[in-house]
Coordinates of C-alpha atoms and ligand atoms in Angstrom, one line a residue:
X1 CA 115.9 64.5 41.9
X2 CA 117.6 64.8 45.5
X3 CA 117.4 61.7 47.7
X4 CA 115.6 62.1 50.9
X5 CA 115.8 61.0 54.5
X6 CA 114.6 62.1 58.0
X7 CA 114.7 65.9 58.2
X8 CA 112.6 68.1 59.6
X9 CA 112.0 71.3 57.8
X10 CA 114.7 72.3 54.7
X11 CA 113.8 76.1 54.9
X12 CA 115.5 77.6 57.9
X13 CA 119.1 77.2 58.6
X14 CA 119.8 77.9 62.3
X15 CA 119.8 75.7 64.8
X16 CA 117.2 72.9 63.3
X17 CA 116.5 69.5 65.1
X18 CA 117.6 67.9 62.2
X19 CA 118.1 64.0 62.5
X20 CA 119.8 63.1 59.0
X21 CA 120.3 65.4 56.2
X22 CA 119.0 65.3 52.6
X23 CA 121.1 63.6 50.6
X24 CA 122.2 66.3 47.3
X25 CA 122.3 63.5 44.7
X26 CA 125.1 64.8 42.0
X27 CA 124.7 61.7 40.0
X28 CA 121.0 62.1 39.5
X29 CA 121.0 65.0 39.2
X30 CA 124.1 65.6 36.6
X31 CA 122.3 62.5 34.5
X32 CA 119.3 65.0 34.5
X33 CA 121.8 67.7 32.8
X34 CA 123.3 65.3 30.3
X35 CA 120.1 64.1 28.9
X36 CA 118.6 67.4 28.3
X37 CA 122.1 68.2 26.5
X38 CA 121.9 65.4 24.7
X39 CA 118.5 66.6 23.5
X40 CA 119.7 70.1 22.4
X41 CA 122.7 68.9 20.9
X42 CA 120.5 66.7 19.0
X43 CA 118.1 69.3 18.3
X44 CA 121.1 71.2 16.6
X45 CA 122.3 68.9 14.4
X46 CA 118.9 68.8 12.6
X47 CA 118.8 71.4 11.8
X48 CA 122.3 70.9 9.5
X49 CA 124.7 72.2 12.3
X50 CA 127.6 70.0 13.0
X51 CA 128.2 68.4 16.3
X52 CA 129.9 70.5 19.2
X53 CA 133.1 69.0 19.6
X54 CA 135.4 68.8 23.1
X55 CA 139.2 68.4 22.6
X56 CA 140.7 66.6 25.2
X57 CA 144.9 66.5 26.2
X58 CA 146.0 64.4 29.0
X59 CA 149.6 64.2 29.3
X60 CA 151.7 61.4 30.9
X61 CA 149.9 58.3 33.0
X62 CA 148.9 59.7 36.5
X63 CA 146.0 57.0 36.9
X64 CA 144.1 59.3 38.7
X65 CA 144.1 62.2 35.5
X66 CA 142.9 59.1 33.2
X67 CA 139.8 57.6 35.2
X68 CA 138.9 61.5 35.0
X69 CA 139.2 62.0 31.7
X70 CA 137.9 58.6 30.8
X71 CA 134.6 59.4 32.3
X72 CA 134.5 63.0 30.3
X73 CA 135.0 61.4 26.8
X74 CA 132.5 59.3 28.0
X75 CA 129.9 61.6 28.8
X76 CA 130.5 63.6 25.7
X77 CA 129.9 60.3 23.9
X78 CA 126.9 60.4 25.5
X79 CA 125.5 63.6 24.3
X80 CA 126.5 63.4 20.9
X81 CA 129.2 66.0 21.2
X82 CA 132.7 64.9 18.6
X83 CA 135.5 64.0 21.3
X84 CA 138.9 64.6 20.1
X85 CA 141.4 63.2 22.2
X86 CA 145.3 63.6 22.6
X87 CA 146.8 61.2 24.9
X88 CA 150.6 62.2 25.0
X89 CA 153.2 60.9 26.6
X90 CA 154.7 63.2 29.7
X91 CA 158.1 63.7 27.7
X92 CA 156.2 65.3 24.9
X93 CA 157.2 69.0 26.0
X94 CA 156.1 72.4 26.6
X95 CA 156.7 73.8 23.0
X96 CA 154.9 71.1 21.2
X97 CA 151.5 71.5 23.7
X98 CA 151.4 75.0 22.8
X99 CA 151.6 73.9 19.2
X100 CA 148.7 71.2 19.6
X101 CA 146.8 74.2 21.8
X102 CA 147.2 76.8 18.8
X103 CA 146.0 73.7 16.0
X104 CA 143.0 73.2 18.4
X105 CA 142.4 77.2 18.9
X106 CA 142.4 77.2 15.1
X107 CA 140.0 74.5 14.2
X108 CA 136.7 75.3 13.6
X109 CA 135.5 71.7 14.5
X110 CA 136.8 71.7 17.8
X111 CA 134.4 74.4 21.1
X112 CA 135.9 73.6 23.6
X113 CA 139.2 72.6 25.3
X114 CA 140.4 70.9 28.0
X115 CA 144.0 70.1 29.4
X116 CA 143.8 67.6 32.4
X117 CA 145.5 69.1 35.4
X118 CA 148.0 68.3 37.0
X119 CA 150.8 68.1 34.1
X120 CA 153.3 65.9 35.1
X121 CA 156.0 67.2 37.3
X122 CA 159.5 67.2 36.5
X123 CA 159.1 68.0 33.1
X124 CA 159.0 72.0 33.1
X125 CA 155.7 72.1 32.0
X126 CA 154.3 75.8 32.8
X127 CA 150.6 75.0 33.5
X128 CA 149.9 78.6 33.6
X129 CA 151.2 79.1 30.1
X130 CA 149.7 76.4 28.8
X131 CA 146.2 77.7 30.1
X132 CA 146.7 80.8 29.0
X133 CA 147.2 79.5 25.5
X134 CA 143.9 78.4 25.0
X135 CA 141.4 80.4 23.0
X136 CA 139.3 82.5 26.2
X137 CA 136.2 81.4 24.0
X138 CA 137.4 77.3 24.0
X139 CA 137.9 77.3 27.7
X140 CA 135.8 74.6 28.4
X141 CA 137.5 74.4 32.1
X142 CA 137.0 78.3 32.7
X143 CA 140.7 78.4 33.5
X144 CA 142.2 80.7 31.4
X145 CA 143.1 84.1 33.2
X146 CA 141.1 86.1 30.9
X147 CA 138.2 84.2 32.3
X148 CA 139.4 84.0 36.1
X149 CA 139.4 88.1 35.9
X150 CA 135.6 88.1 34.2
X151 CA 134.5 86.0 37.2
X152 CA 136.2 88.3 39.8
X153 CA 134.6 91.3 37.9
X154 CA 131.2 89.6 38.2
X155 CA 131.3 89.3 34.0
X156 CA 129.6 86.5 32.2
X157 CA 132.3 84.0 31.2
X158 CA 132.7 80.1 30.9
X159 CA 132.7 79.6 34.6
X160 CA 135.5 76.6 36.2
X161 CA 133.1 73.2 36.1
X162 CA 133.4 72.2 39.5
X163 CA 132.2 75.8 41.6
X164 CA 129.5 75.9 38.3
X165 CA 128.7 72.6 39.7
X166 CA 128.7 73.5 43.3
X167 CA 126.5 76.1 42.8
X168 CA 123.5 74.4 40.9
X169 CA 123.8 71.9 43.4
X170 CA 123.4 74.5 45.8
X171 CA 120.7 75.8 43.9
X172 CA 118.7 72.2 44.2
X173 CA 118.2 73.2 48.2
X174 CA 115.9 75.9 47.1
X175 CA 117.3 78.2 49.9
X176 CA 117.4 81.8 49.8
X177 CA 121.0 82.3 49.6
X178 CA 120.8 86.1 50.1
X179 CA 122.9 87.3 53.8
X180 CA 123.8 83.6 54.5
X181 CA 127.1 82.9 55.8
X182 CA 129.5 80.4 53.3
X183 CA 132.7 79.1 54.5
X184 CA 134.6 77.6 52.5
X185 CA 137.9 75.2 53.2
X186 CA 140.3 75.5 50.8
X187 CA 141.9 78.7 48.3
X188 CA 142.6 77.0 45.1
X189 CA 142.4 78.6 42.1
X190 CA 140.1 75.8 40.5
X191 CA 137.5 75.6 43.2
X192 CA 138.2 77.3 46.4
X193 CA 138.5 80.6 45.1
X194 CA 136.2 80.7 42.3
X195 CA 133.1 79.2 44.2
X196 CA 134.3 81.5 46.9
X197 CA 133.7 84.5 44.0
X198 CA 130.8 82.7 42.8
X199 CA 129.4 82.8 46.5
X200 CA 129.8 86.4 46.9
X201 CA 127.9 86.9 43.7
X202 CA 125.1 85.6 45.3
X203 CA 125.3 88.1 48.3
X204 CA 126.4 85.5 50.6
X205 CA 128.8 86.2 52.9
X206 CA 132.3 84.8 52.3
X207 CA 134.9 83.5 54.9
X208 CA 137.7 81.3 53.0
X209 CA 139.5 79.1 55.2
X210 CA 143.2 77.5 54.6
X211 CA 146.1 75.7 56.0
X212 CA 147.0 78.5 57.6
X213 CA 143.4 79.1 59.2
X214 CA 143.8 79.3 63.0
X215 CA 140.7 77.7 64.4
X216 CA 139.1 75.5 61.1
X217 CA 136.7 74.3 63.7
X218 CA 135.3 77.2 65.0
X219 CA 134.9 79.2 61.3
X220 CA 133.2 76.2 59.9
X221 CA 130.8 76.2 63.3
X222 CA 129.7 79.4 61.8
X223 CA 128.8 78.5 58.5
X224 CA 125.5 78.4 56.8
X225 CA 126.7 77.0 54.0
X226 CA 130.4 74.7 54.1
X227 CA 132.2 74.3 50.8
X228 CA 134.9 71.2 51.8
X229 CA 137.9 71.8 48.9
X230 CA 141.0 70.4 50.7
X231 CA 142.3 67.1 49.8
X232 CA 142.5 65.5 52.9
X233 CA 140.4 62.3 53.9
X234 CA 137.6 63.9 56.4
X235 CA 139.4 66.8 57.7
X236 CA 135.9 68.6 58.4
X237 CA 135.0 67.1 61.6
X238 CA 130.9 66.5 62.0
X239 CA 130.9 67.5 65.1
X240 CA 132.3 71.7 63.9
X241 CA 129.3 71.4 61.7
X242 CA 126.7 74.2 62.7
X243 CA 123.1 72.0 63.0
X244 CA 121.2 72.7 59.5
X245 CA 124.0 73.8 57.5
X246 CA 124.7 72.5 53.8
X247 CA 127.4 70.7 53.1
X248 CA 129.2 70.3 50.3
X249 CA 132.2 68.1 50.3
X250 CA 134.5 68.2 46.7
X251 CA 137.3 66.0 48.0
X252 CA 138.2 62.8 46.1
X253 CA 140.9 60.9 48.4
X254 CA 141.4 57.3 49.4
X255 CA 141.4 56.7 53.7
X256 CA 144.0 54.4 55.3
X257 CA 141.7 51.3 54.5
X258 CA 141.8 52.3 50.5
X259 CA 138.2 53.9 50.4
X260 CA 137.1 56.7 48.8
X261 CA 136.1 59.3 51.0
X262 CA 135.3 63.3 51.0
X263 CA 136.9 66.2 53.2
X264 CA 134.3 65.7 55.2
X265 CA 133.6 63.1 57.8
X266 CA 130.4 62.2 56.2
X267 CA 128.0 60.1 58.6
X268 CA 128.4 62.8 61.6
X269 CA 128.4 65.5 59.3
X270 CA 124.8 64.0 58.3
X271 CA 123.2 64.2 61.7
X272 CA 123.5 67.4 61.9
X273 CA 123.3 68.8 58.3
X274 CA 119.7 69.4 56.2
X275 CA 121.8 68.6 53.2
X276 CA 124.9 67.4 52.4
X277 CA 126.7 65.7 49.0
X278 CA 128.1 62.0 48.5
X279 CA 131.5 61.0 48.0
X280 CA 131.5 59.4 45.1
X281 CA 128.1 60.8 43.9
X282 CA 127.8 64.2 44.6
X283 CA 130.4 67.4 43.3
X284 CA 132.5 64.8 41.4
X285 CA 129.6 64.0 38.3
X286 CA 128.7 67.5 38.5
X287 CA 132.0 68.7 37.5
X288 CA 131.3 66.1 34.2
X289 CA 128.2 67.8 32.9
X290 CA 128.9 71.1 33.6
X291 CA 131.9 70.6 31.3
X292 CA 129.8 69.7 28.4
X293 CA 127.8 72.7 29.4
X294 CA 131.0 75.0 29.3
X295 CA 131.2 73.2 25.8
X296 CA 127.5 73.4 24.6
X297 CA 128.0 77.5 25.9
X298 CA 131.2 77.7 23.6
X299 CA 129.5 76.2 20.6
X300 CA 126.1 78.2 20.9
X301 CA 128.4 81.3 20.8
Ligands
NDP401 P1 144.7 72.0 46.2 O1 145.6 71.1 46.7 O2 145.0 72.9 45.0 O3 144.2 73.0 47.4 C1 143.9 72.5 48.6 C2 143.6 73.7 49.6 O4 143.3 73.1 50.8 C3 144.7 74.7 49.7 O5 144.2 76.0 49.7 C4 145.2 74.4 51.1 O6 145.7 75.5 51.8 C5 144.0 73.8 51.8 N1 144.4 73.0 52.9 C6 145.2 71.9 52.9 N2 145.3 71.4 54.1 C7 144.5 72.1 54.9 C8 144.2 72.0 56.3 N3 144.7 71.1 57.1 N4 143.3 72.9 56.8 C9 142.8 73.9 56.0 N5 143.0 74.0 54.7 C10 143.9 73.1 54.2 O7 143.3 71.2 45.9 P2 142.1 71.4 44.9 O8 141.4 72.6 45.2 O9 142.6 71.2 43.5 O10 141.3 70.1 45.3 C11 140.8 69.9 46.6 C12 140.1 68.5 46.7 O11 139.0 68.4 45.8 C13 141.0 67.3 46.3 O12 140.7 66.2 47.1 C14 140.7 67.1 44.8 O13 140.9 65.7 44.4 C15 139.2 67.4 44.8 N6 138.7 67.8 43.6 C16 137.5 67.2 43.2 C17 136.9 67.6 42.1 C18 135.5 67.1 41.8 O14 135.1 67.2 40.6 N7 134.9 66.5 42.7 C19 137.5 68.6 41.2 C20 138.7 69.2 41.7 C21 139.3 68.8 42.8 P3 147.0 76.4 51.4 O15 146.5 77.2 50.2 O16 147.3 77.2 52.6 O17 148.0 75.4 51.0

């Protein structure tokens, strides 16, 4: 499933020769996901059980939020799952999403739910209220306090989609992870700290790094393991990055010429990684299937 070039040996991190990392395909590798979910959800249905269904609310027209939830709807097309999809307009109003959240908590049709973040601004929407209105069990996002505290208490709970899809990419390097050294850039509470918690889980060790971080360069020198969550265009120099570390790069931005690029300045990052993800193509499609998974997860409960 992952893309290969030049490297020398993937099973030791310090201080390989490396020449050019392994590529950690998220695409592939998330198509891999969706078909075998297609297959159970499949599977389930004939046997008599209805479809698992994913609600969707995106409020107000930040292009951005609807190219994302575009490609969800899509993918839960794709697997069979029942989309059911509120598109509102950003006046609609705090009151009358809680209402739609508490007609979706109560409807036996709908496993999971999803409310595409950011809400627009200006209109006193309270994200965190609106979160923490939706059923712990439909939290197909993993956002919901209830679930934030499971994953700091190391309890099983629908995980946030884009550290659950960090981590199996991080899994695809067949590294022991045990006593390795993670840093990761970035303390939000949709990627940077849950991966960071998800991390720790797996006895690595956990530096998280921010804008306040003194020397960025010389923590992420250290790293084993660099988890790039920032939202700046290649902030993460190559050149900081320690020869054979893994390198995972979640940023989405447009540079100064228009093109999409990662946290991460990807080509020198390369030379001296053993793997390192895509931009597009490697967290970003991850984040997609392990949504449906959340989903799949809710409705098997
Ligand atoms: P946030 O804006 O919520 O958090 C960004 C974090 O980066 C903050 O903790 C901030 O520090 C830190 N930061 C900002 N500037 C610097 C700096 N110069 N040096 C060190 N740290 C800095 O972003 P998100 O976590 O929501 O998203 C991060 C990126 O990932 C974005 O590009 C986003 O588009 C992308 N993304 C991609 C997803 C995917 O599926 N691929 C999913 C979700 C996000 P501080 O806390 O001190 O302000």
């Amino acid at each position: 499933m992952l893309l290969q070039s030049s490297h020398s040996s993937p099973s030791a991190l310090m201080d390989l020769p490396v020449t050019s990392a392994r590529l950690l395909d998220g695409k592939a590798l998330a198509e891999q996901i969706l078909t075998t979910l297609q297959r159970e959800v499949a599977e389930k249905m004939a046997t008599g059980l209805p479809a698992p269904g994913l609600a969707t609310i995106l409020v107000g027209h930040d292009p951005a939020s609807h190219i994302y939830v575009r490609n969800k709807r899509r993918a839960c097309e794709k697997v069979g799952m029942t989309n059911i999809h509120h598109e509102l307009d950003k006046a609609y109003g705090q009151t009358a999403l809680l209402r739609l959240i508490a007609q979706l908590n109560a409807d036996p049709s709908v496993h999971g739910i999803l409310v595409q973040l950011p809400l627009p601004k200006g209109c006193d929407y309270d994200e965190n209220e609106i979160l923490a209105a939706i059923d712990p069990n439909k939290d197909a996002d993993g956002f919901h306090p209830f679930n934030q505290g499971a994953l700091m208490q190391g309890r099983k709970a629908p995980v946030p989609c884009t550290p659950k899809g960090i981590m199996r990419l991080l899994d695809e390097c067949g590294l022991q992870l045990k006593g390795l050294h993670a840093v990761v850039v970035g303390r939000s509470n949709i990627v940077g700290k849950p991966v960071a918690l998800l991390l720790l889980e797996r006895h690595l060790t956990v530096t998280i790094c921010h804008s306040r971080t003194r020397d960025l360069a010389a923590e992420v020198g250290r790293a084993d393991i660099v988890v790039a969550a920032v939202g700046v265009p290649e902030l993460v120099r190559g050149a900081w990055i320690k020869k054979g570390a893994v390198v995972l790069d979640v940023g989405i931005n447009r540079n100064t010429e228009g093109k999409l690029v990662g946290d991460v300045e990807f080509h020198a990052a390369a030379a001296r990684a053993s793997w390192i993800t895509p931009v597009p193509g490697g967290v970003g499609p991850m984040t997609i299937a392990m949504l449906l998974q959340n989903t799949f997860e809710a409705y098997n409960r």
